[in-house]
Amino acid sequence: MASSYTIHPAKAAPTLNIPKGASATVSIIDTTSRIQAPVGLFMHPAIPGHEHLNAPAFSFLIEQQKSRRKILFDLGLRKDWQSHPPAVLKLISGPGWAMEIQKNVADILQENGVDVAGGSIEAVIWSHWHFDHTGDVSTFPDSTKLIGGGGVKDAFFPAYPHNGESPLLESDFAGREYEEIDFDKGPTHKVGNYRGIDYFGDGSFYILDAPGHAIGHVVGLARVTSTQDGDPEDTFVLMGADTAHHGGEFRPTEYLPIPKDITPSPYVAKYASTCPGHIFESIHPRKKAVDPFYHLHDEVPHNKQQADHSCGLMQEFDAADNVFVIIAHDATLLDPRVGIEWFPHGTLKNWKVKDSDNKARWLFLQDFTQALK
């Protein structure tokens, strides 16, 4: 019999009131980054059998349709990750860490017809300064601008090796324009409950203020279909960066309780196609199908209160049926059942038609199946 929690009625999702605008072409890039890290370093309480995060790191290619201007949001790891400053290597050489990467994003793009060397990428936007998002900016020409969140200069400049304590490399900034985002010096827009900057000026892509996880942490919101462009509705992709590292940090919620039946199944060894949601009640730390499984450790984010608030804002977008929330390290998107069209084979324009958000939403529960045995 299904538990009362898993048939908990969903609270109505908040109205986001996203300003009208044009659409952008958005491609998601598997950067070939694969990162293993201890779960307990980031979140709690422990769930038996889920000791490590085994995560990709995504990059997004965003193109304004009218001008064909192209930008990137995040870069994943750099191929020569061993060349990071000592401050970074000290962290990732600790117990439970492992790194693997085959190619830099610049090489992936160049090999698939994007003229990176010729300056086709206008800007690289870092969601934040952490090593698994910054990639290797030196592989882009000097004409490609680098954009980062506010406060990074004050905290970490000069970069390494001039400053031996900095986690950033001088080579990423050498000879190129670096711009810091300042949400206090408008113009900004209210996008849901975020503050946002309209990058292209046509409503197709917003940089959103999402502080807490790290100094200057931002997320991106791209409109991938638009009624202004003749589409039946406006749909969006929220690039959530490190607002959360795992689906269990921001799901379930009162807007999206664990459903009675979950398809596709996160527990294929026992339930091939559809899995009953109530079986996960017994391993939920608070036995609630309307609260996330995990919480951030207090000492992990730069500002815990802000990080929790930013996660709450993302949960509001996650509840909207026209927004696909993609956090930077969501391994569930690699499951073919989700139907992601990866660069260079497709874009995210048809994610709603393919129902990719709903197919991916509960697959993180597969990480908890050992606790059910």
mmCIF file of N, CA and C in Angstrom, residues 128-237:
data_model
loop_
_atom_site.group_PDB
_atom_site.id
_atom_site.type_symbol
_atom_site.label_atom_id
_atom_site.label_comp_id
_atom_site.label_asym_id
_atom_site.label_seq_id
_atom_site.Cartn_x
_atom_site.Cartn_y
_atom_site.Cartn_z
ATOM 1 N N HIS A 128 30.894 30.260 -11.319
ATOM 2 C CA HIS A 128 31.708 30.634 -10.165
ATOM 3 C C HIS A 128 33.125 30.148 -10.409
ATOM 4 N N TRP A 129 33.991 30.418 -9.476
ATOM 5 C CA TRP A 129 35.428 30.279 -9.692
ATOM 6 C C TRP A 129 35.981 28.893 -9.374
ATOM 7 N N HIS A 130 35.157 27.924 -9.011
ATOM 8 C CA HIS A 130 35.659 26.608 -8.630
ATOM 9 C C HIS A 130 36.228 25.859 -9.833
ATOM 10 N N PHE A 131 37.221 25.029 -9.561
ATOM 11 C CA PHE A 131 38.040 24.390 -10.605
ATOM 12 C C PHE A 131 37.247 23.544 -11.588
ATOM 13 N N ASP A 132 36.116 22.985 -11.160
ATOM 14 C CA ASP A 132 35.337 22.104 -12.028
ATOM 15 C C ASP A 132 34.341 22.869 -12.898
ATOM 16 N N HIS A 133 34.487 24.186 -12.924
ATOM 17 C CA HIS A 133 33.649 25.036 -13.774
ATOM 18 C C HIS A 133 34.472 25.970 -14.655
ATOM 19 N N THR A 134 35.706 26.217 -14.253
ATOM 20 C CA THR A 134 36.506 27.241 -14.935
ATOM 21 C C THR A 134 37.208 26.736 -16.184
ATOM 22 N N GLY A 135 37.375 25.426 -16.336
ATOM 23 C CA GLY A 135 38.009 24.883 -17.528
ATOM 24 C C GLY A 135 39.372 25.489 -17.786
ATOM 25 N N ASP A 136 39.697 25.651 -19.057
ATOM 26 C CA ASP A 136 40.968 26.261 -19.462
ATOM 27 C C ASP A 136 40.658 27.394 -20.430
ATOM 28 N N VAL A 137 40.521 28.589 -19.883
ATOM 29 C CA VAL A 137 40.162 29.747 -20.706
ATOM 30 C C VAL A 137 41.287 30.109 -21.664
ATOM 31 N N SER A 138 42.511 29.710 -21.338
ATOM 32 C CA SER A 138 43.646 30.039 -22.215
ATOM 33 C C SER A 138 43.554 29.349 -23.573
ATOM 34 N N THR A 139 42.666 28.378 -23.726
ATOM 35 C CA THR A 139 42.475 27.704 -25.015
ATOM 36 C C THR A 139 41.567 28.502 -25.950
ATOM 37 N N PHE A 140 41.055 29.637 -25.476
ATOM 38 C CA PHE A 140 40.260 30.542 -26.298
ATOM 39 C C PHE A 140 41.113 31.751 -26.672
ATOM 40 N N PRO A 141 40.867 32.349 -27.828
ATOM 41 C CA PRO A 141 41.653 33.525 -28.221
ATOM 42 C C PRO A 141 41.388 34.704 -27.293
ATOM 43 N N ASP A 142 42.285 35.696 -27.337
ATOM 44 C CA ASP A 142 42.163 36.860 -26.462
ATOM 45 C C ASP A 142 40.877 37.640 -26.705
ATOM 46 N N SER A 143 40.282 37.484 -27.879
ATOM 47 C CA SER A 143 39.044 38.201 -28.193
ATOM 48 C C SER A 143 37.854 37.691 -27.391
ATOM 49 N N THR A 144 37.961 36.498 -26.827
ATOM 50 C CA THR A 144 36.885 35.935 -26.009
ATOM 51 C C THR A 144 36.969 36.515 -24.607
ATOM 52 N N LYS A 145 35.939 37.240 -24.233
ATOM 53 C CA LYS A 145 35.889 37.877 -22.921
ATOM 54 C C LYS A 145 35.565 36.848 -21.847
ATOM 55 N N LEU A 146 36.075 37.048 -20.652
ATOM 56 C CA LEU A 146 35.753 36.204 -19.501
ATOM 57 C C LEU A 146 34.885 37.009 -18.546
ATOM 58 N N ILE A 147 33.781 36.413 -18.119
ATOM 59 C CA ILE A 147 32.834 37.070 -17.218
ATOM 60 C C ILE A 147 32.689 36.218 -15.966
ATOM 61 N N GLY A 148 32.827 36.842 -14.806
ATOM 62 C CA GLY A 148 32.699 36.135 -13.537
ATOM 63 C C GLY A 148 31.842 36.916 -12.564
ATOM 64 N N GLY A 149 31.495 36.269 -11.473
ATOM 65 C CA GLY A 149 30.659 36.899 -10.466
ATOM 66 C C GLY A 149 31.402 37.945 -9.655
ATOM 67 N N GLY A 150 30.638 38.803 -9.018
ATOM 68 C CA GLY A 150 31.215 39.877 -8.230
ATOM 69 C C GLY A 150 31.993 39.364 -7.028
ATOM 70 N N GLY A 151 33.104 40.034 -6.728
ATOM 71 C CA GLY A 151 33.901 39.717 -5.553
ATOM 72 C C GLY A 151 35.088 38.826 -5.802
ATOM 73 N N VAL A 152 35.187 38.248 -6.998
ATOM 74 C CA VAL A 152 36.282 37.319 -7.288
ATOM 75 C C VAL A 152 37.627 38.042 -7.305
ATOM 76 N N LYS A 153 37.666 39.201 -7.932
ATOM 77 C CA LYS A 153 38.919 39.966 -7.965
ATOM 78 C C LYS A 153 39.411 40.279 -6.565
ATOM 79 N N ASP A 154 38.529 40.813 -5.747
ATOM 80 C CA ASP A 154 38.926 41.209 -4.397
ATOM 81 C C ASP A 154 39.411 40.021 -3.582
ATOM 82 N N ALA A 155 38.814 38.864 -3.811
ATOM 83 C CA ALA A 155 39.146 37.690 -3.003
ATOM 84 C C ALA A 155 40.402 36.970 -3.476
ATOM 85 N N PHE A 156 40.655 36.948 -4.802
ATOM 86 C CA PHE A 156 41.663 36.018 -5.322
ATOM 87 C C PHE A 156 42.709 36.628 -6.253
ATOM 88 N N PHE A 157 42.631 37.925 -6.510
ATOM 89 C CA PHE A 157 43.651 38.559 -7.349
ATOM 90 C C PHE A 157 44.755 39.142 -6.479
ATOM 91 N N PRO A 158 45.988 39.112 -6.937
ATOM 92 C CA PRO A 158 46.447 38.491 -8.183
ATOM 93 C C PRO A 158 46.327 36.972 -8.139
ATOM 94 N N ALA A 159 46.268 36.367 -9.307
ATOM 95 C CA ALA A 159 46.104 34.919 -9.406
ATOM 96 C C ALA A 159 47.452 34.212 -9.305
ATOM 97 N N TYR A 160 47.396 32.886 -9.269
ATOM 98 C CA TYR A 160 48.602 32.046 -9.205
ATOM 99 C C TYR A 160 49.311 32.061 -10.564
ATOM 100 N N PRO A 161 50.629 32.122 -10.629
ATOM 101 C CA PRO A 161 51.587 31.916 -9.532
ATOM 102 C C PRO A 161 52.033 33.185 -8.806
ATOM 103 N N HIS A 162 51.601 34.363 -9.281
ATOM 104 C CA HIS A 162 52.011 35.595 -8.601
ATOM 105 C C HIS A 162 51.576 35.564 -7.143
ATOM 106 N N ASN A 163 50.371 35.065 -6.923
ATOM 107 C CA ASN A 163 49.859 34.883 -5.565
ATOM 108 C C ASN A 163 49.771 33.387 -5.309
ATOM 109 N N GLY A 164 50.663 32.869 -4.496
ATOM 110 C CA GLY A 164 50.746 31.430 -4.262
ATOM 111 C C GLY A 164 49.538 30.840 -3.576
ATOM 112 N N GLU A 165 48.690 31.682 -2.964
ATOM 113 C CA GLU A 165 47.514 31.186 -2.246
ATOM 114 C C GLU A 165 46.248 31.200 -3.104
ATOM 115 N N SER A 166 46.295 31.825 -4.271
ATOM 116 C CA SER A 166 45.091 31.959 -5.091
ATOM 117 C C SER A 166 44.717 30.626 -5.737
ATOM 118 N N PRO A 167 43.401 30.327 -5.827
ATOM 119 C CA PRO A 167 42.950 29.116 -6.530
ATOM 120 C C PRO A 167 42.804 29.327 -8.037
ATOM 121 N N LEU A 168 43.070 30.536 -8.510
ATOM 122 C CA LEU A 168 42.907 30.860 -9.926
ATOM 123 C C LEU A 168 44.251 30.976 -10.618
ATOM 124 N N LEU A 169 44.260 30.717 -11.917
ATOM 125 C CA LEU A 169 45.482 30.763 -12.715
ATOM 126 C C LEU A 169 45.561 32.058 -13.514
ATOM 127 N N GLU A 170 46.715 32.702 -13.480
ATOM 128 C CA GLU A 170 46.918 33.918 -14.263
ATOM 129 C C GLU A 170 46.695 33.674 -15.754
ATOM 130 N N SER A 171 46.990 32.469 -16.216
ATOM 131 C CA SER A 171 46.874 32.172 -17.650
ATOM 132 C C SER A 171 45.445 32.301 -18.161
ATOM 133 N N ASP A 172 44.443 32.163 -17.279
ATOM 134 C CA ASP A 172 43.056 32.306 -17.709
ATOM 135 C C ASP A 172 42.682 33.761 -17.983
ATOM 136 N N PHE A 173 43.430 34.684 -17.407
ATOM 137 C CA PHE A 173 43.095 36.105 -17.523
ATOM 138 C C PHE A 173 44.055 36.868 -18.433
ATOM 139 N N ALA A 174 45.213 36.294 -18.698
ATOM 140 C CA ALA A 174 46.278 37.010 -19.406
ATOM 141 C C ALA A 174 45.832 37.474 -20.792
ATOM 142 N N GLY A 175 45.922 38.775 -21.034
ATOM 143 C CA GLY A 175 45.665 39.329 -22.353
ATOM 144 C C GLY A 175 44.217 39.435 -22.763
ATOM 145 N N ARG A 176 43.278 39.121 -21.858
ATOM 146 C CA ARG A 176 41.868 39.175 -22.249
ATOM 147 C C ARG A 176 41.083 40.082 -21.292
ATOM 148 N N GLU A 177 39.948 40.536 -21.781
ATOM 149 C CA GLU A 177 39.063 41.344 -20.947
ATOM 150 C C GLU A 177 38.382 40.452 -19.916
ATOM 151 N N TYR A 178 38.407 40.911 -18.668
ATOM 152 C CA TYR A 178 37.690 40.207 -17.605
ATOM 153 C C TYR A 178 36.675 41.167 -17.007
ATOM 154 N N GLU A 179 35.439 40.726 -16.964
ATOM 155 C CA GLU A 179 34.347 41.562 -16.459
ATOM 156 C C GLU A 179 33.687 40.880 -15.271
ATOM 157 N N GLU A 180 33.494 41.639 -14.207
ATOM 158 C CA GLU A 180 32.767 41.121 -13.056
ATOM 159 C C GLU A 180 31.320 41.608 -13.091
ATOM 160 N N ILE A 181 30.410 40.696 -12.805
ATOM 161 C CA ILE A 181 28.988 41.018 -12.790
ATOM 162 C C ILE A 181 28.667 41.777 -11.510
ATOM 163 N N ASP A 182 27.944 42.880 -11.641
ATOM 164 C CA ASP A 182 27.538 43.677 -10.483
ATOM 165 C C ASP A 182 26.031 43.886 -10.551
ATOM 166 N N PHE A 183 25.305 43.120 -9.743
ATOM 167 C CA PHE A 183 23.848 43.211 -9.755
ATOM 168 C C PHE A 183 23.339 44.470 -9.068
ATOM 169 N N ASP A 184 24.220 45.184 -8.372
ATOM 170 C CA ASP A 184 23.816 46.416 -7.694
ATOM 171 C C ASP A 184 23.922 47.636 -8.596
ATOM 172 N N LYS A 185 24.512 47.459 -9.760
ATOM 173 C CA LYS A 185 24.640 48.557 -10.718
ATOM 174 C C LYS A 185 23.832 48.229 -11.961
ATOM 175 N N GLY A 186 22.548 48.277 -11.883
ATOM 176 C CA GLY A 186 21.593 47.934 -12.912
ATOM 177 C C GLY A 186 22.094 48.069 -14.344
ATOM 178 N N PRO A 187 21.212 47.884 -15.316
ATOM 179 C CA PRO A 187 19.812 47.551 -15.053
ATOM 180 C C PRO A 187 19.626 46.062 -14.778
ATOM 181 N N THR A 188 18.766 45.757 -13.832
ATOM 182 C CA THR A 188 18.439 44.366 -13.545
ATOM 183 C C THR A 188 16.936 44.154 -13.731
ATOM 184 N N HIS A 189 16.570 42.891 -13.864
ATOM 185 C CA HIS A 189 15.174 42.517 -14.040
ATOM 186 C C HIS A 189 14.792 41.524 -12.949
ATOM 187 N N LYS A 190 13.526 41.521 -12.567
ATOM 188 C CA LYS A 190 13.020 40.521 -11.643
ATOM 189 C C LYS A 190 12.603 39.309 -12.476
ATOM 190 N N VAL A 191 13.301 38.206 -12.278
ATOM 191 C CA VAL A 191 13.059 36.983 -13.039
ATOM 192 C C VAL A 191 12.679 35.909 -12.028
ATOM 193 N N GLY A 192 11.371 35.598 -11.930
ATOM 194 C CA GLY A 192 10.938 34.853 -10.763
ATOM 195 C C GLY A 192 11.269 35.702 -9.553
ATOM 196 N N ASN A 193 11.926 35.113 -8.579
ATOM 197 C CA ASN A 193 12.384 35.883 -7.422
ATOM 198 C C ASN A 193 13.887 36.123 -7.447
ATOM 199 N N TYR A 194 14.507 35.872 -8.587
ATOM 200 C CA TYR A 194 15.919 36.201 -8.784
ATOM 201 C C TYR A 194 16.065 37.649 -9.279
ATOM 202 N N ARG A 195 17.266 38.206 -9.045
ATOM 203 C CA ARG A 195 17.686 39.394 -9.778
ATOM 204 C C ARG A 195 18.427 38.926 -11.017
ATOM 205 N N GLY A 196 18.117 39.520 -12.162
ATOM 206 C CA GLY A 196 18.730 39.045 -13.390
ATOM 207 C C GLY A 196 19.231 40.156 -14.283
ATOM 208 N N ILE A 197 20.271 39.851 -15.043
ATOM 209 C CA ILE A 197 20.802 40.740 -16.069
ATOM 210 C C ILE A 197 20.495 40.120 -17.425
ATOM 211 N N ASP A 198 19.874 40.898 -18.298
ATOM 212 C CA ASP A 198 19.498 40.448 -19.639
ATOM 213 C C ASP A 198 20.727 40.575 -20.531
ATOM 214 N N TYR A 199 21.423 39.459 -20.762
ATOM 215 C CA TYR A 199 22.729 39.521 -21.419
ATOM 216 C C TYR A 199 22.642 40.077 -22.840
ATOM 217 N N PHE A 200 21.757 39.539 -23.657
ATOM 218 C CA PHE A 200 21.669 39.955 -25.057
ATOM 219 C C PHE A 200 20.728 41.147 -25.260
ATOM 220 N N GLY A 201 19.956 41.479 -24.231
ATOM 221 C CA GLY A 201 19.029 42.594 -24.340
ATOM 222 C C GLY A 201 17.708 42.259 -24.988
ATOM 223 N N ASP A 202 17.452 40.969 -25.248
ATOM 224 C CA ASP A 202 16.199 40.572 -25.903
ATOM 225 C C ASP A 202 15.413 39.547 -25.099
ATOM 226 N N GLY A 203 15.840 39.304 -23.855
ATOM 227 C CA GLY A 203 15.128 38.357 -23.002
ATOM 228 C C GLY A 203 15.423 36.903 -23.278
ATOM 229 N N SER A 204 16.418 36.623 -24.111
ATOM 230 C CA SER A 204 16.700 35.223 -24.452
ATOM 231 C C SER A 204 17.613 34.541 -23.441
ATOM 232 N N PHE A 205 18.432 35.322 -22.719
ATOM 233 C CA PHE A 205 19.336 34.728 -21.734
ATOM 234 C C PHE A 205 19.588 35.708 -20.599
ATOM 235 N N TYR A 206 19.317 35.231 -19.387
ATOM 236 C CA TYR A 206 19.542 36.028 -18.183
ATOM 237 C C TYR A 206 20.641 35.400 -17.326
ATOM 238 N N ILE A 207 21.512 36.245 -16.800
ATOM 239 C CA ILE A 207 22.427 35.839 -15.737
ATOM 240 C C ILE A 207 21.739 36.193 -14.429
ATOM 241 N N LEU A 208 21.561 35.202 -13.556
ATOM 242 C CA LEU A 208 20.786 35.387 -12.334
ATOM 243 C C LEU A 208 21.680 35.321 -11.105
ATOM 244 N N ASP A 209 21.407 36.200 -10.162
ATOM 245 C CA ASP A 209 22.156 36.273 -8.912
ATOM 246 C C ASP A 209 21.727 35.120 -8.012
ATOM 247 N N ALA A 210 22.648 34.216 -7.710
ATOM 248 C CA ALA A 210 22.343 33.038 -6.888
ATOM 249 C C ALA A 210 23.454 32.832 -5.867
ATOM 250 N N PRO A 211 23.616 33.757 -4.936
ATOM 251 C CA PRO A 211 24.764 33.720 -4.026
ATOM 252 C C PRO A 211 24.672 32.597 -3.011
ATOM 253 N N GLY A 212 25.807 32.340 -2.378
ATOM 254 C CA GLY A 212 25.833 31.396 -1.272
ATOM 255 C C GLY A 212 26.857 30.304 -1.432
ATOM 256 N N HIS A 213 26.763 29.548 -2.503
ATOM 257 C CA HIS A 213 27.684 28.425 -2.681
ATOM 258 C C HIS A 213 29.129 28.890 -2.713
ATOM 259 N N ALA A 214 29.387 29.952 -3.444
ATOM 260 C CA ALA A 214 30.741 30.486 -3.580
ATOM 261 C C ALA A 214 30.644 31.981 -3.829
ATOM 262 N N ILE A 215 31.733 32.678 -3.631
ATOM 263 C CA ILE A 215 31.781 34.100 -3.954
ATOM 264 C C ILE A 215 31.397 34.289 -5.421
ATOM 265 N N GLY A 216 30.406 35.145 -5.657
ATOM 266 C CA GLY A 216 30.017 35.471 -7.020
ATOM 267 C C GLY A 216 29.248 34.403 -7.767
ATOM 268 N N HIS A 217 28.638 33.456 -7.068
ATOM 269 C CA HIS A 217 27.925 32.367 -7.746
ATOM 270 C C HIS A 217 26.695 32.898 -8.482
ATOM 271 N N VAL A 218 26.588 32.524 -9.765
ATOM 272 C CA VAL A 218 25.437 32.906 -10.586
ATOM 273 C C VAL A 218 24.895 31.674 -11.295
ATOM 274 N N VAL A 219 23.658 31.772 -11.756
ATOM 275 C CA VAL A 219 23.063 30.734 -12.593
ATOM 276 C C VAL A 219 22.577 31.396 -13.879
ATOM 277 N N GLY A 220 22.222 30.585 -14.864
ATOM 278 C CA GLY A 220 21.774 31.112 -16.148
ATOM 279 C C GLY A 220 20.377 30.635 -16.491
ATOM 280 N N LEU A 221 19.595 31.495 -17.104
ATOM 281 C CA LEU A 221 18.255 31.123 -17.566
ATOM 282 C C LEU A 221 18.138 31.461 -19.046
ATOM 283 N N ALA A 222 17.941 30.432 -19.859
ATOM 284 C CA ALA A 222 17.787 30.621 -21.302
ATOM 285 C C ALA A 222 16.361 30.281 -21.716
ATOM 286 N N ARG A 223 15.800 31.116 -22.559
ATOM 287 C CA ARG A 223 14.489 30.851 -23.156
ATOM 288 C C ARG A 223 14.741 30.087 -24.459
ATOM 289 N N VAL A 224 14.260 28.863 -24.531
ATOM 290 C CA VAL A 224 14.565 28.034 -25.707
ATOM 291 C C VAL A 224 13.414 27.953 -26.707
ATOM 292 N N THR A 225 12.201 28.303 -26.283
ATOM 293 C CA THR A 225 11.097 28.533 -27.218
ATOM 294 C C THR A 225 10.373 29.789 -26.759
ATOM 295 N N SER A 226 9.771 30.501 -27.714
ATOM 296 C CA SER A 226 9.137 31.781 -27.391
ATOM 297 C C SER A 226 7.923 32.002 -28.270
ATOM 298 N N THR A 227 6.840 32.477 -27.655
ATOM 299 C CA THR A 227 5.663 32.838 -28.443
ATOM 300 C C THR A 227 5.980 33.989 -29.391
ATOM 301 N N GLN A 228 6.951 34.827 -29.025
ATOM 302 C CA GLN A 228 7.356 35.920 -29.917
ATOM 303 C C GLN A 228 7.991 35.391 -31.207
ATOM 304 N N ASP A 229 8.544 34.185 -31.124
ATOM 305 C CA ASP A 229 9.181 33.579 -32.294
ATOM 306 C C ASP A 229 8.267 32.585 -33.002
ATOM 307 N N GLY A 230 6.992 32.560 -32.586
ATOM 308 C CA GLY A 230 6.031 31.684 -33.241
ATOM 309 C C GLY A 230 5.853 30.330 -32.588
ATOM 310 N N ASP A 231 6.508 30.098 -31.448
ATOM 311 C CA ASP A 231 6.342 28.830 -30.738
ATOM 312 C C ASP A 231 5.045 28.854 -29.931
ATOM 313 N N PRO A 232 4.489 27.679 -29.606
ATOM 314 C CA PRO A 232 3.224 27.651 -28.870
ATOM 315 C C PRO A 232 3.319 28.174 -27.444
ATOM 316 N N GLU A 233 4.495 28.120 -26.837
ATOM 317 C CA GLU A 233 4.668 28.632 -25.477
ATOM 318 C C GLU A 233 6.131 28.976 -25.245
ATOM 319 N N ASP A 234 6.377 29.690 -24.159
ATOM 320 C CA ASP A 234 7.739 29.978 -23.738
ATOM 321 C C ASP A 234 8.225 28.846 -22.838
ATOM 322 N N THR A 235 9.369 28.274 -23.173
ATOM 323 C CA THR A 235 9.991 27.264 -22.313
ATOM 324 C C THR A 235 11.434 27.671 -22.051
ATOM 325 N N PHE A 236 11.975 27.166 -20.936
ATOM 326 C CA PHE A 236 13.254 27.653 -20.444
ATOM 327 C C PHE A 236 14.139 26.505 -19.968
ATOM 328 N N VAL A 237 15.432 26.788 -19.933
ATOM 329 C CA VAL A 237 16.405 25.926 -19.268
ATOM 330 C C VAL A 237 17.097 26.765 -18.208
#
